[in-house]
Amino acid sequence: SPLPPHLLHRSMSGPVTEDPSGGGQTAASLQELINAKLVQSGERERLKQLLRERLIECGWRDELKEQCKRIVKERGFENITTDELAREITPVGRATVPDAVKAELLQNIRKFLSP
Protein backbone atom coordinates (compact mmCIF):
# COMPACT_ATOMS: atom_id res chain seq x y z
CA SER A 1 0.00 0.00 0.00
CA PRO A 2 1.20 3.54 -0.63
CA LEU A 3 2.99 5.38 2.16
CA PRO A 4 1.27 8.17 4.03
CA PRO A 5 2.33 11.58 2.64
CA HIS A 6 3.72 12.73 6.00
CA LEU A 7 6.36 10.01 5.77
CA LEU A 8 7.32 10.87 2.20
CA HIS A 9 7.78 14.56 3.00
CA ARG A 10 10.26 13.87 5.78
CA SER A 11 13.61 15.54 5.20
CA MET A 12 16.53 13.26 4.41
CA SER A 13 18.52 14.95 7.16
CA GLY A 14 15.57 15.38 9.52
CA PRO A 15 15.27 13.88 12.96
CA VAL A 16 14.26 10.28 13.49
CA THR A 17 10.63 10.31 14.54
CA GLU A 18 8.29 7.62 15.68
CA ASP A 19 5.76 6.58 13.07
CA PRO A 20 2.50 8.22 14.21
CA SER A 21 0.47 5.28 12.87
CA GLY A 22 1.57 3.36 15.95
CA GLY A 23 3.20 0.57 13.97
CA GLY A 24 6.28 0.87 16.14
CA GLN A 25 8.52 1.42 13.14
CA THR A 26 10.61 4.57 13.04
CA ALA A 27 10.45 6.86 10.04
CA ALA A 28 14.20 6.33 9.59
CA SER A 29 13.83 2.56 9.22
CA LEU A 30 10.89 3.10 6.87
CA GLN A 31 13.10 5.39 4.83
CA GLU A 32 15.78 2.67 4.79
CA LEU A 33 13.23 0.13 3.52
CA ILE A 34 12.09 2.48 0.77
CA ASN A 35 15.69 3.19 -0.20
CA ALA A 36 16.50 -0.53 -0.32
CA LYS A 37 13.50 -1.16 -2.59
CA LEU A 38 14.55 1.73 -4.86
CA VAL A 39 18.15 0.45 -5.06
CA GLN A 40 17.22 -3.21 -5.66
CA SER A 41 14.87 -2.32 -8.50
CA GLY A 42 17.26 0.11 -10.18
CA GLU A 43 14.69 2.88 -9.71
CA ARG A 44 17.07 4.91 -7.52
CA GLU A 45 19.57 5.26 -10.36
CA ARG A 46 16.80 6.23 -12.77
CA LEU A 47 15.56 8.88 -10.34
CA LYS A 48 19.10 10.22 -9.83
CA GLN A 49 19.49 10.57 -13.60
CA LEU A 50 16.12 12.33 -13.85
CA LEU A 51 17.19 14.70 -11.06
CA ARG A 52 20.50 15.46 -12.83
CA GLU A 53 18.66 16.23 -16.08
CA ARG A 54 16.07 18.48 -14.41
CA LEU A 55 18.69 20.42 -12.44
CA ILE A 56 20.70 21.04 -15.60
CA GLU A 57 17.59 22.03 -17.59
CA CYS A 58 16.47 24.63 -15.05
CA GLY A 59 19.93 26.20 -14.72
CA TRP A 60 20.41 25.12 -11.09
CA ARG A 61 23.70 23.37 -11.82
CA ASP A 62 25.18 26.36 -13.65
CA GLU A 63 24.09 28.75 -10.88
CA LEU A 64 25.66 26.56 -8.20
CA LYS A 65 28.85 26.32 -10.25
CA GLU A 66 28.98 30.14 -10.48
CA GLN A 67 28.48 30.43 -6.72
CA CYS A 68 31.39 28.02 -6.18
CA LYS A 69 33.59 30.11 -8.45
CA ARG A 70 32.65 33.28 -6.52
CA ILE A 71 33.48 31.64 -3.19
CA VAL A 72 36.86 30.40 -4.45
CA LYS A 73 37.64 33.81 -5.93
CA GLU A 74 36.70 35.60 -2.67
CA ARG A 75 38.75 33.28 -0.46
CA GLY A 76 41.59 32.58 -2.85
CA PHE A 77 42.26 29.24 -4.50
CA GLU A 78 44.99 28.34 -2.00
CA ASN A 79 42.81 29.19 1.02
CA ILE A 80 39.88 26.81 0.59
CA THR A 81 39.69 23.03 0.34
CA THR A 82 37.14 21.11 -1.69
CA ASP A 83 35.66 19.83 1.59
CA GLU A 84 35.22 23.39 2.90
CA LEU A 85 33.64 24.46 -0.38
CA ALA A 86 31.28 21.47 -0.32
CA ARG A 87 30.28 22.21 3.30
CA GLU A 88 29.52 25.82 2.41
CA ILE A 89 27.68 25.22 -0.87
CA THR A 90 25.64 22.11 0.09
CA PRO A 91 23.00 23.96 2.17
CA VAL A 92 22.64 26.53 -0.62
CA GLY A 93 22.25 23.77 -3.21
CA ARG A 94 19.61 21.94 -1.19
CA ALA A 95 17.68 25.13 -0.46
CA THR A 96 17.57 26.21 -4.11
CA VAL A 97 16.30 23.02 -5.78
CA PRO A 98 13.11 24.21 -7.52
CA ASP A 99 9.84 23.04 -5.96
CA ALA A 100 8.70 21.69 -9.34
CA VAL A 101 11.73 19.37 -9.47
CA LYS A 102 11.09 18.15 -5.91
CA ALA A 103 7.42 17.58 -6.72
CA GLU A 104 8.24 15.59 -9.86
CA LEU A 105 10.64 13.33 -7.95
CA LEU A 106 8.15 12.84 -5.13
CA GLN A 107 5.44 11.96 -7.65
CA ASN A 108 7.77 9.38 -9.24
CA ILE A 109 8.58 7.84 -5.84
CA ARG A 110 4.88 7.66 -4.90
CA LYS A 111 4.06 6.04 -8.24
CA PHE A 112 6.87 3.51 -7.70
CA LEU A 113 5.62 2.66 -4.21
CA SER A 114 1.95 2.34 -5.10
CA PRO A 115 0.68 -1.14 -5.97
Coordinates of C-alpha atoms in Angstrom, one line a residue:
S1 CA 0.0 0.0 0.0
P2 CA 1.2 3.5 -0.6
L3 CA 3.0 5.4 2.2
P4 CA 1.3 8.2 4.0
P5 CA 2.3 11.6 2.6
H6 CA 3.7 12.7 6.0
L7 CA 6.4 10.0 5.8
L8 CA 7.3 10.9 2.2
H9 CA 7.8 14.6 3.0
R10 CA 10.3 13.9 5.8
S11 CA 13.6 15.5 5.2
M12 CA 16.5 13.3 4.4
S13 CA 18.5 14.9 7.2
G14 CA 15.6 15.4 9.5
P15 CA 15.3 13.9 13.0
V16 CA 14.3 10.3 13.5
T17 CA 10.6 10.3 14.5
E18 CA 8.3 7.6 15.7
D19 CA 5.8 6.6 13.1
P20 CA 2.5 8.2 14.2
S21 CA 0.5 5.3 12.9
G22 CA 1.6 3.4 16.0
G23 CA 3.2 0.6 14.0
G24 CA 6.3 0.9 16.1
Q25 CA 8.5 1.4 13.1
T26 CA 10.6 4.6 13.0
A27 CA 10.5 6.9 10.0
A28 CA 14.2 6.3 9.6
S29 CA 13.8 2.6 9.2
L30 CA 10.9 3.1 6.9
Q31 CA 13.1 5.4 4.8
E32 CA 15.8 2.7 4.8
L33 CA 13.2 0.1 3.5
I34 CA 12.1 2.5 0.8
N35 CA 15.7 3.2 -0.2
A36 CA 16.5 -0.5 -0.3
K37 CA 13.5 -1.2 -2.6
L38 CA 14.5 1.7 -4.9
V39 CA 18.1 0.4 -5.1
Q40 CA 17.2 -3.2 -5.7
S41 CA 14.9 -2.3 -8.5
G42 CA 17.3 0.1 -10.2
E43 CA 14.7 2.9 -9.7
R44 CA 17.1 4.9 -7.5
E45 CA 19.6 5.3 -10.4
R46 CA 16.8 6.2 -12.8
L47 CA 15.6 8.9 -10.3
K48 CA 19.1 10.2 -9.8
Q49 CA 19.5 10.6 -13.6
L50 CA 16.1 12.3 -13.8
L51 CA 17.2 14.7 -11.1
R52 CA 20.5 15.5 -12.8
E53 CA 18.7 16.2 -16.1
R54 CA 16.1 18.5 -14.4
L55 CA 18.7 20.4 -12.4
I56 CA 20.7 21.0 -15.6
E57 CA 17.6 22.0 -17.6
C58 CA 16.5 24.6 -15.0
G59 CA 19.9 26.2 -14.7
W60 CA 20.4 25.1 -11.1
R61 CA 23.7 23.4 -11.8
D62 CA 25.2 26.4 -13.6
E63 CA 24.1 28.7 -10.9
L64 CA 25.7 26.6 -8.2
K65 CA 28.8 26.3 -10.2
E66 CA 29.0 30.1 -10.5
Q67 CA 28.5 30.4 -6.7
C68 CA 31.4 28.0 -6.2
K69 CA 33.6 30.1 -8.5
R70 CA 32.7 33.3 -6.5
I71 CA 33.5 31.6 -3.2
V72 CA 36.9 30.4 -4.4
K73 CA 37.6 33.8 -5.9
E74 CA 36.7 35.6 -2.7
R75 CA 38.7 33.3 -0.5
G76 CA 41.6 32.6 -2.8
F77 CA 42.3 29.2 -4.5
E78 CA 45.0 28.3 -2.0
N79 CA 42.8 29.2 1.0
I80 CA 39.9 26.8 0.6
T81 CA 39.7 23.0 0.3
T82 CA 37.1 21.1 -1.7
D83 CA 35.7 19.8 1.6
E84 CA 35.2 23.4 2.9
L85 CA 33.6 24.5 -0.4
A86 CA 31.3 21.5 -0.3
R87 CA 30.3 22.2 3.3
E88 CA 29.5 25.8 2.4
I89 CA 27.7 25.2 -0.9
T90 CA 25.6 22.1 0.1
P91 CA 23.0 24.0 2.2
V92 CA 22.6 26.5 -0.6
G93 CA 22.2 23.8 -3.2
R94 CA 19.6 21.9 -1.2
A95 CA 17.7 25.1 -0.5
T96 CA 17.6 26.2 -4.1
V97 CA 16.3 23.0 -5.8
P98 CA 13.1 24.2 -7.5
D99 CA 9.8 23.0 -6.0
A100 CA 8.7 21.7 -9.3
V101 CA 11.7 19.4 -9.5
K102 CA 11.1 18.1 -5.9
A103 CA 7.4 17.6 -6.7
E104 CA 8.2 15.6 -9.9
L105 CA 10.6 13.3 -8.0
L106 CA 8.1 12.8 -5.1
Q107 CA 5.4 12.0 -7.6
N108 CA 7.8 9.4 -9.2
I109 CA 8.6 7.8 -5.8
R110 CA 4.9 7.7 -4.9
K111 CA 4.1 6.0 -8.2
F112 CA 6.9 3.5 -7.7
L113 CA 5.6 2.7 -4.2
S114 CA 1.9 2.3 -5.1
P115 CA 0.7 -1.1 -6.0

